[in-house]
Amino acid sequence: MLHAVVKCSKRLYSRLPEKTSTLAKFNFPSATNTIEEVSNKIDSYLNNRSAKITLHGHIHRKSRLRAALSFGFIRDKQGDVLQFVSDVGSGDQSVLETMKKLSVEDSVAITGHAKRKETVGKEKEDAWELVAEEIQILNASNLDASRLEKLKQASPEDIPPQFRYLQLRTPFYQNALRTRSKLAQLVRKVLVENHDFVEIETPLLFKSTPEGAREFLVPTRAFDSFYALPQSPQQYKQILMSSGFTRYFQMAKCFRDEDLRADRQPEFTQIDLEMSFINSADQVMKVVEDVVLNLWKHTSKSGTYHVNSKGNLQPIHNLGENNNDSLQFQKLRYEEALQKYGIDKPDLRSNISFTSLSDFFVAKENPSFPVVEACVLKNAFEPEPEGSKKKKYKIPKSLIDPINYNRRRPYVWAVGKEQGEKNGNSNWWYQTLLEKNIITAKENINESELNQLLNLEPGDIIAVSTRAELPYENPTPLGKFRQLAIKEFPRKWLRPIENHEQQLVTDYDPESVTVGSWVVDFPLFNPVETSSHLDSPYPNYDFDKFESTHHPFTMCRSKDYDLLETDPLAVKGEHYDLVMNGVEVGGGSRRIHDPALQKFVFEEILRIQNHQQLFGHLVKALSMGCPPHAGLALGFDRLCAMIVGSSSIRDVIAFPKNQSGKDLVVDSPTSVDEQTLNDYHVTKF
Ligand code: ASP
């Protein structure tokens, strides 16, 4: 406890706020109910003046009809809004006087009785109003809040972010954060009760070690001595596996100093878990499926589906049957994902697929990217009416805007009526690519075969691009195109749902469907990229230098063991990602628990000179009988956002940073004075 010694001068004392009105704010009746509770039993309250109700909340809206009759709206902690009125007949002017003083967003305690409303609306709360006998203003809001009221009615996000607390008072955010809290409880329940996990906190003051992203350094007052905030508790959780805990989890705060333009936050939360004595990755996947499916079952309006062997979506029914031997979600190999969907996190609700044009063309522009492929969006546009003058369909801007592509973008055409009629001659689209020297045609192209393959018709969109044989490029240009097309046309080209009667349903609301899949067989290492997306349309790699695709602690597939010595880039890792509706919600792996093998990876493959200094602690812990182990981390913020139906993780974080990494509520980060900097041996330049 802090004991500050304050010498009170008279001058200070004279600034003390007025006693009675200030203390009155601390002295008020407890709430008897929420609005919902009264609404649910309204018959027993109506017209019973002695059934006193005290509500706590904020003034949601305020109106005054005539001097003698006022009414307003109170919003309680559940976001329910109720009308309250002055008691006209009572002759007591004090309530009316207080009502005049009310402003929007004041916090209040209102005591009164329920009365049937004359005009009854649809909602339960609309059946009654509160006749106020006493209103106590517990704290007045300032003018800003009332001005903000107008904005609030448009959309809570329009409230300036420095007033995050006012945003959070709105029903959307109240629901988002309450759902988040419920989800955290469910995670704990499933992991602890169903699977015997132990929740253990690991330090936030960690050590600087390369794990992939840039880290936040924390200077200390000792000279040349820094902590780093953890990018994840990866190393501590592995050390815990060497500490006799066989099942660990934590709602872990993680910190990464990364580009924030995408929907990322410098600090975020993972459901982090690790299990020891694990001989198959499926054991971890099954636990994770149980967590995720329970979260969806108890909190989401969307149903969970997997892709069956026929390529259709099928609802997952046997929730809770954890002893079920097989996994619930389909496994998709990394290379298959890139070939079919051009990305390692495909949205499987969509049926959009690619057609290889390799029998007809070879890419010319860059020999390392020889594969030519196309993506046809059938009937993207309604057919042009007969006799219409309109010549061309307009390709949605998002599909061709360079800003939406990391590097090069595909060549995209809308198939108009004229081109459709020319269907006997497919030249019209690939001619441009030949002229621009992007591709060359193989000898004796069979035009009718090409036409048959693509079957282009008026109203279609065709996108053509190139890729490498084994793409490290992820997403490929067509993969990105596919994502953009799904966003632009959310209800088109949906993968059929196979219902109980084995009928196929294709007309459904994609928001009501969550499709999960595991992506496996990632390359364990990538060649180091030597180009930046700003200076080159094609990525360049140094094929003699390797980096871990995920982190250096991932085990290889047993059958690839020998390749570690001869061809590391051909080695696949025992890594698995969980992808839901095109969002990577988590990833994990079986780990290397053999200290000699871990050292080999650091030294010989990744060539980390000072690995002893950076990772010696981990290797030491592995070498003291650490059992085989595997684990995974789920992005908790991302899961919450999906469940509340939001596209941004900011919506489910109470105080998120903005895109420049600033928290505008407290105005952080800030500069610190010279003296403090000296204490930390930090010099300003
Ligand atoms: N630590 C990893 C991450 O943060 C997850 C894991 O491998 O368990 O992505």
mmCIF file of C-alpha atoms in Angstrom, residues 54-288:
data_model
loop_
_atom_site.group_PDB
_atom_site.id
_atom_site.type_symbol
_atom_site.label_atom_id
_atom_site.label_comp_id
_atom_site.label_asym_id
_atom_site.label_seq_id
_atom_site.Cartn_x
_atom_site.Cartn_y
_atom_site.Cartn_z
ATOM 1 C CA THR A 54 -34.481 1.047 -8.052
ATOM 2 C CA LEU A 55 -32.548 0.986 -11.315
ATOM 3 C CA HIS A 56 -28.921 1.958 -11.865
ATOM 4 C CA GLY A 57 -27.685 3.108 -15.223
ATOM 5 C CA HIS A 58 -26.965 5.980 -17.559
ATOM 6 C CA ILE A 59 -29.289 8.533 -19.092
ATOM 7 C CA HIS A 60 -29.723 7.217 -22.600
ATOM 8 C CA ARG A 61 -31.916 9.978 -23.959
ATOM 9 C CA LYS A 62 -33.754 12.901 -22.498
ATOM 10 C CA SER A 63 -36.894 14.687 -23.627
ATOM 11 C CA ARG A 64 -39.179 17.232 -22.172
ATOM 12 C CA LEU A 65 -42.686 17.723 -23.423
ATOM 13 C CA ARG A 66 -44.085 20.379 -21.163
ATOM 14 C CA ALA A 67 -42.713 21.969 -18.060
ATOM 15 C CA ALA A 68 -44.975 19.815 -15.918
ATOM 16 C CA LEU A 69 -44.305 16.466 -17.578
ATOM 17 C CA SER A 70 -40.844 15.215 -18.283
ATOM 18 C CA PHE A 71 -39.603 11.886 -19.395
ATOM 19 C CA GLY A 72 -36.290 10.345 -20.222
ATOM 20 C CA PHE A 73 -34.668 7.009 -20.902
ATOM 21 C CA ILE A 74 -32.375 5.045 -18.649
ATOM 22 C CA ARG A 75 -30.017 2.394 -20.023
ATOM 23 C CA ASP A 76 -28.928 -0.262 -17.562
ATOM 24 C CA LYS A 77 -25.876 -2.518 -17.454
ATOM 25 C CA GLN A 78 -27.439 -4.973 -19.873
ATOM 26 C CA GLY A 79 -27.980 -2.273 -22.465
ATOM 27 C CA ASP A 80 -31.771 -2.356 -22.006
ATOM 28 C CA VAL A 81 -33.438 1.020 -22.302
ATOM 29 C CA LEU A 82 -36.508 2.054 -20.319
ATOM 30 C CA GLN A 83 -38.634 5.174 -20.291
ATOM 31 C CA PHE A 84 -39.057 6.925 -16.959
ATOM 32 C CA VAL A 85 -41.538 9.708 -16.262
ATOM 33 C CA SER A 86 -42.178 12.257 -13.577
ATOM 34 C CA ASP A 87 -45.141 11.592 -11.337
ATOM 35 C CA VAL A 88 -47.523 14.344 -12.448
ATOM 36 C CA GLY A 89 -50.043 13.780 -9.757
ATOM 37 C CA SER A 90 -47.707 13.723 -6.740
ATOM 38 C CA GLY A 91 -47.143 17.457 -6.583
ATOM 39 C CA ASP A 92 -43.542 16.744 -5.618
ATOM 40 C CA GLN A 93 -41.433 19.173 -7.595
ATOM 41 C CA SER A 94 -38.032 17.774 -6.597
ATOM 42 C CA VAL A 95 -38.077 14.946 -9.182
ATOM 43 C CA LEU A 96 -39.045 17.400 -11.874
ATOM 44 C CA GLU A 97 -36.264 19.738 -10.811
ATOM 45 C CA THR A 98 -33.699 16.937 -10.988
ATOM 46 C CA MET A 99 -35.015 15.846 -14.356
ATOM 47 C CA LYS A 100 -34.382 19.290 -15.724
ATOM 48 C CA LYS A 101 -30.754 18.976 -14.716
ATOM 49 C CA LEU A 102 -30.190 15.591 -16.314
ATOM 50 C CA SER A 103 -27.917 15.252 -19.284
ATOM 51 C CA VAL A 104 -27.244 12.331 -21.535
ATOM 52 C CA GLU A 105 -24.786 9.803 -20.090
ATOM 53 C CA ASP A 106 -25.133 11.002 -16.474
ATOM 54 C CA SER A 107 -24.990 8.020 -14.161
ATOM 55 C CA VAL A 108 -28.153 7.799 -12.082
ATOM 56 C CA ALA A 109 -30.103 5.809 -9.519
ATOM 57 C CA ILE A 110 -33.851 6.054 -10.120
ATOM 58 C CA THR A 111 -36.409 4.747 -7.681
ATOM 59 C CA GLY A 112 -40.085 4.456 -8.498
ATOM 60 C CA HIS A 113 -42.890 2.107 -9.463
ATOM 61 C CA ALA A 114 -43.980 0.442 -12.699
ATOM 62 C CA LYS A 115 -46.878 1.717 -14.765
ATOM 63 C CA ARG A 116 -48.458 0.246 -17.876
ATOM 64 C CA LYS A 117 -47.623 2.251 -20.966
ATOM 65 C CA GLU A 118 -50.437 3.592 -23.031
ATOM 66 C CA THR A 119 -48.897 2.750 -26.396
ATOM 67 C CA VAL A 120 -47.301 -0.650 -26.249
ATOM 68 C CA GLY A 121 -44.476 -1.498 -28.652
ATOM 69 C CA LYS A 122 -42.887 -4.763 -29.682
ATOM 70 C CA GLU A 123 -40.240 -5.149 -26.971
ATOM 71 C CA LYS A 124 -41.044 -6.446 -23.509
ATOM 72 C CA GLU A 125 -39.661 -3.256 -21.935
ATOM 73 C CA ASP A 126 -42.101 -1.280 -24.052
ATOM 74 C CA ALA A 127 -45.013 -2.576 -21.981
ATOM 75 C CA TRP A 128 -44.147 -0.440 -18.960
ATOM 76 C CA GLU A 129 -42.465 2.705 -17.774
ATOM 77 C CA LEU A 130 -40.966 3.712 -14.465
ATOM 78 C CA VAL A 131 -42.733 6.458 -12.571
ATOM 79 C CA ALA A 132 -39.800 8.165 -10.887
ATOM 80 C CA GLU A 133 -40.236 9.034 -7.220
ATOM 81 C CA GLU A 134 -36.592 9.818 -6.671
ATOM 82 C CA ILE A 135 -33.776 10.476 -9.080
ATOM 83 C CA GLN A 136 -30.243 10.781 -7.886
ATOM 84 C CA ILE A 137 -27.511 12.002 -10.213
ATOM 85 C CA LEU A 138 -24.461 10.000 -9.172
ATOM 86 C CA ASN A 139 -22.167 11.788 -11.559
ATOM 87 C CA ALA A 140 -22.934 14.272 -14.268
ATOM 88 C CA SER A 141 -21.529 13.743 -17.732
ATOM 89 C CA ASN A 142 -19.899 16.680 -19.411
ATOM 90 C CA LEU A 143 -21.136 18.412 -22.506
ATOM 91 C CA ASP A 144 -19.069 16.270 -24.806
ATOM 92 C CA ALA A 145 -21.118 13.268 -23.910
ATOM 93 C CA SER A 146 -24.383 14.939 -24.900
ATOM 94 C CA ARG A 147 -22.913 16.075 -28.174
ATOM 95 C CA LEU A 148 -21.694 12.594 -28.718
ATOM 96 C CA GLU A 149 -25.223 11.323 -28.310
ATOM 97 C CA LYS A 150 -26.007 12.313 -31.891
ATOM 98 C CA LEU A 151 -23.055 10.362 -33.155
ATOM 99 C CA LYS A 152 -23.886 7.430 -30.971
ATOM 100 C CA GLN A 153 -27.232 7.057 -32.597
ATOM 101 C CA ALA A 154 -25.564 6.772 -35.988
ATOM 102 C CA SER A 155 -23.022 4.172 -34.930
ATOM 103 C CA PRO A 156 -20.976 3.586 -31.775
ATOM 104 C CA GLU A 157 -17.752 3.498 -33.805
ATOM 105 C CA ASP A 158 -18.365 7.130 -34.714
ATOM 106 C CA ILE A 159 -17.665 8.121 -31.139
ATOM 107 C CA PRO A 160 -14.061 9.375 -31.105
ATOM 108 C CA PRO A 161 -11.694 6.659 -29.825
ATOM 109 C CA GLN A 162 -10.397 8.809 -26.956
ATOM 110 C CA PHE A 163 -13.887 8.334 -25.468
ATOM 111 C CA ARG A 164 -13.623 4.565 -25.625
ATOM 112 C CA TYR A 165 -15.560 4.345 -22.334
ATOM 113 C CA LEU A 166 -18.548 5.955 -24.034
ATOM 114 C CA GLN A 167 -18.274 3.531 -26.940
ATOM 115 C CA LEU A 168 -18.124 0.681 -24.472
ATOM 116 C CA ARG A 169 -21.372 1.766 -22.838
ATOM 117 C CA THR A 170 -23.268 1.000 -26.035
ATOM 118 C CA PRO A 171 -25.070 -2.352 -26.384
ATOM 119 C CA PHE A 172 -22.764 -3.576 -29.174
ATOM 120 C CA TYR A 173 -19.605 -3.307 -27.095
ATOM 121 C CA GLN A 174 -21.336 -4.407 -23.905
ATOM 122 C CA ASN A 175 -22.313 -7.571 -25.718
ATOM 123 C CA ALA A 176 -18.878 -7.987 -27.309
ATOM 124 C CA LEU A 177 -17.001 -7.835 -24.011
ATOM 125 C CA ARG A 178 -19.562 -9.909 -22.116
ATOM 126 C CA THR A 179 -19.296 -12.561 -24.820
ATOM 127 C CA ARG A 180 -15.517 -12.443 -24.515
ATOM 128 C CA SER A 181 -15.764 -12.998 -20.765
ATOM 129 C CA LYS A 182 -18.142 -15.915 -21.290
ATOM 130 C CA LEU A 183 -15.824 -17.445 -23.860
ATOM 131 C CA ALA A 184 -12.857 -17.228 -21.488
ATOM 132 C CA GLN A 185 -14.885 -19.059 -18.849
ATOM 133 C CA LEU A 186 -15.882 -21.734 -21.337
ATOM 134 C CA VAL A 187 -12.293 -22.260 -22.428
ATOM 135 C CA ARG A 188 -11.268 -22.799 -18.818
ATOM 136 C CA LYS A 189 -14.181 -25.141 -18.190
ATOM 137 C CA VAL A 190 -13.503 -27.334 -21.219
ATOM 138 C CA LEU A 191 -9.753 -27.524 -20.676
ATOM 139 C CA VAL A 192 -9.874 -28.073 -16.930
ATOM 140 C CA GLU A 193 -12.994 -30.221 -16.602
ATOM 141 C CA ASN A 194 -12.879 -32.253 -19.812
ATOM 142 C CA HIS A 195 -9.142 -32.564 -20.238
ATOM 143 C CA ASP A 196 -7.430 -32.049 -16.880
ATOM 144 C CA PHE A 197 -5.360 -29.008 -17.879
ATOM 145 C CA VAL A 198 -3.621 -26.815 -15.295
ATOM 146 C CA GLU A 199 -3.689 -23.039 -15.745
ATOM 147 C CA ILE A 200 -0.217 -21.610 -15.150
ATOM 148 C CA GLU A 201 0.976 -18.039 -15.634
ATOM 149 C CA THR A 202 4.388 -17.475 -17.159
ATOM 150 C CA PRO A 203 6.452 -14.270 -16.845
ATOM 151 C CA LEU A 204 5.796 -11.201 -18.944
ATOM 152 C CA LEU A 205 9.312 -9.962 -18.353
ATOM 153 C CA PHE A 206 11.134 -12.397 -20.600
ATOM 154 C CA LYS A 207 14.384 -12.428 -22.498
ATOM 155 C CA SER A 208 15.212 -11.181 -25.960
ATOM 156 C CA THR A 209 15.237 -14.215 -28.284
ATOM 157 C CA PRO A 210 14.394 -14.365 -31.986
ATOM 158 C CA GLU A 211 11.082 -16.165 -32.452
ATOM 159 C CA GLY A 212 9.815 -14.615 -35.650
ATOM 160 C CA ALA A 213 8.364 -11.179 -35.031
ATOM 161 C CA ARG A 214 10.058 -8.054 -33.698
ATOM 162 C CA GLU A 215 9.792 -7.880 -29.924
ATOM 163 C CA PHE A 216 9.279 -5.074 -27.418
ATOM 164 C CA LEU A 217 12.397 -4.450 -25.354
ATOM 165 C CA VAL A 218 12.164 -3.387 -21.720
ATOM 166 C CA PRO A 219 15.218 -1.505 -20.454
ATOM 167 C CA THR A 220 16.235 -1.991 -16.827
ATOM 168 C CA ARG A 221 18.213 0.232 -14.490
ATOM 169 C CA ALA A 222 21.163 -2.148 -14.679
ATOM 170 C CA PHE A 223 23.543 -1.144 -17.431
ATOM 171 C CA ASP A 224 23.119 -3.001 -20.750
ATOM 172 C CA SER A 225 20.461 -5.262 -19.389
ATOM 173 C CA PHE A 226 17.072 -5.732 -21.017
ATOM 174 C CA TYR A 227 13.987 -7.819 -20.681
ATOM 175 C CA ALA A 228 11.770 -8.449 -23.672
ATOM 176 C CA LEU A 229 8.009 -8.909 -23.617
ATOM 177 C CA PRO A 230 7.082 -12.418 -24.798
ATOM 178 C CA GLN A 231 5.893 -12.889 -28.393
ATOM 179 C CA SER A 232 4.308 -16.014 -26.951
ATOM 180 C CA PRO A 233 4.994 -18.193 -23.909
ATOM 181 C CA GLN A 234 6.476 -20.817 -26.261
ATOM 182 C CA GLN A 235 9.745 -21.424 -24.437
ATOM 183 C CA TYR A 236 8.301 -21.235 -20.945
ATOM 184 C CA LYS A 237 5.569 -23.703 -21.844
ATOM 185 C CA GLN A 238 8.114 -26.137 -23.198
ATOM 186 C CA ILE A 239 10.117 -25.716 -19.992
ATOM 187 C CA LEU A 240 6.888 -26.450 -18.092
ATOM 188 C CA MET A 241 6.699 -29.766 -19.950
ATOM 189 C CA SER A 242 10.074 -30.508 -18.428
ATOM 190 C CA SER A 243 8.656 -29.529 -15.030
ATOM 191 C CA GLY A 244 6.259 -32.405 -14.560
ATOM 192 C CA PHE A 245 3.110 -30.678 -15.808
ATOM 193 C CA THR A 246 1.610 -32.800 -18.532
ATOM 194 C CA ARG A 247 -1.160 -30.405 -19.570
ATOM 195 C CA TYR A 248 -0.681 -26.647 -19.311
ATOM 196 C CA PHE A 249 -2.782 -23.775 -20.557
ATOM 197 C CA GLN A 250 -2.927 -20.047 -20.108
ATOM 198 C CA MET A 251 -4.901 -17.092 -21.445
ATOM 199 C CA ALA A 252 -1.611 -15.557 -22.436
ATOM 200 C CA LYS A 253 -0.860 -11.931 -23.237
ATOM 201 C CA CYS A 254 1.562 -11.772 -26.153
ATOM 202 C CA PHE A 255 3.426 -8.808 -27.592
ATOM 203 C CA ARG A 256 4.678 -8.303 -31.140
ATOM 204 C CA ASP A 257 6.074 -5.077 -32.515
ATOM 205 C CA GLU A 258 4.705 -5.595 -36.006
ATOM 206 C CA ASP A 259 3.112 -3.687 -38.826
ATOM 207 C CA LEU A 260 -0.323 -2.695 -37.516
ATOM 208 C CA ARG A 261 -2.006 -1.866 -40.798
ATOM 209 C CA ALA A 262 -3.744 -5.199 -40.975
ATOM 210 C CA ASP A 263 -6.174 -6.018 -38.186
ATOM 211 C CA ARG A 264 -3.395 -6.598 -35.661
ATOM 212 C CA GLN A 265 -2.655 -5.347 -32.193
ATOM 213 C CA PRO A 266 0.779 -5.017 -30.580
ATOM 214 C CA GLU A 267 -0.600 -6.859 -27.571
ATOM 215 C CA PHE A 268 -3.109 -9.638 -27.903
ATOM 216 C CA THR A 269 -4.323 -12.757 -26.131
ATOM 217 C CA GLN A 270 -3.771 -16.386 -26.993
ATOM 218 C CA ILE A 271 -5.315 -19.526 -25.572
ATOM 219 C CA ASP A 272 -1.936 -21.156 -25.198
ATOM 220 C CA LEU A 273 -1.629 -24.855 -24.410
ATOM 221 C CA GLU A 274 0.923 -27.639 -24.315
ATOM 222 C CA MET A 275 0.668 -31.385 -23.607
ATOM 223 C CA SER A 276 3.405 -33.898 -22.857
ATOM 224 C CA PHE A 277 3.734 -37.637 -23.511
ATOM 225 C CA ILE A 278 2.081 -36.984 -26.846
ATOM 226 C CA ASN A 279 2.785 -39.416 -29.670
ATOM 227 C CA SER A 280 0.477 -37.948 -32.291
ATOM 228 C CA ALA A 281 -0.472 -34.426 -33.259
ATOM 229 C CA ASP A 282 -4.091 -35.609 -33.460
ATOM 230 C CA GLN A 283 -4.216 -35.735 -29.662
ATOM 231 C CA VAL A 284 -3.702 -31.972 -29.476
ATOM 232 C CA MET A 285 -6.057 -31.340 -32.386
ATOM 233 C CA LYS A 286 -8.841 -33.278 -30.669
ATOM 234 C CA VAL A 287 -8.560 -31.183 -27.504
ATOM 235 C CA VAL A 288 -8.579 -28.005 -29.583
#
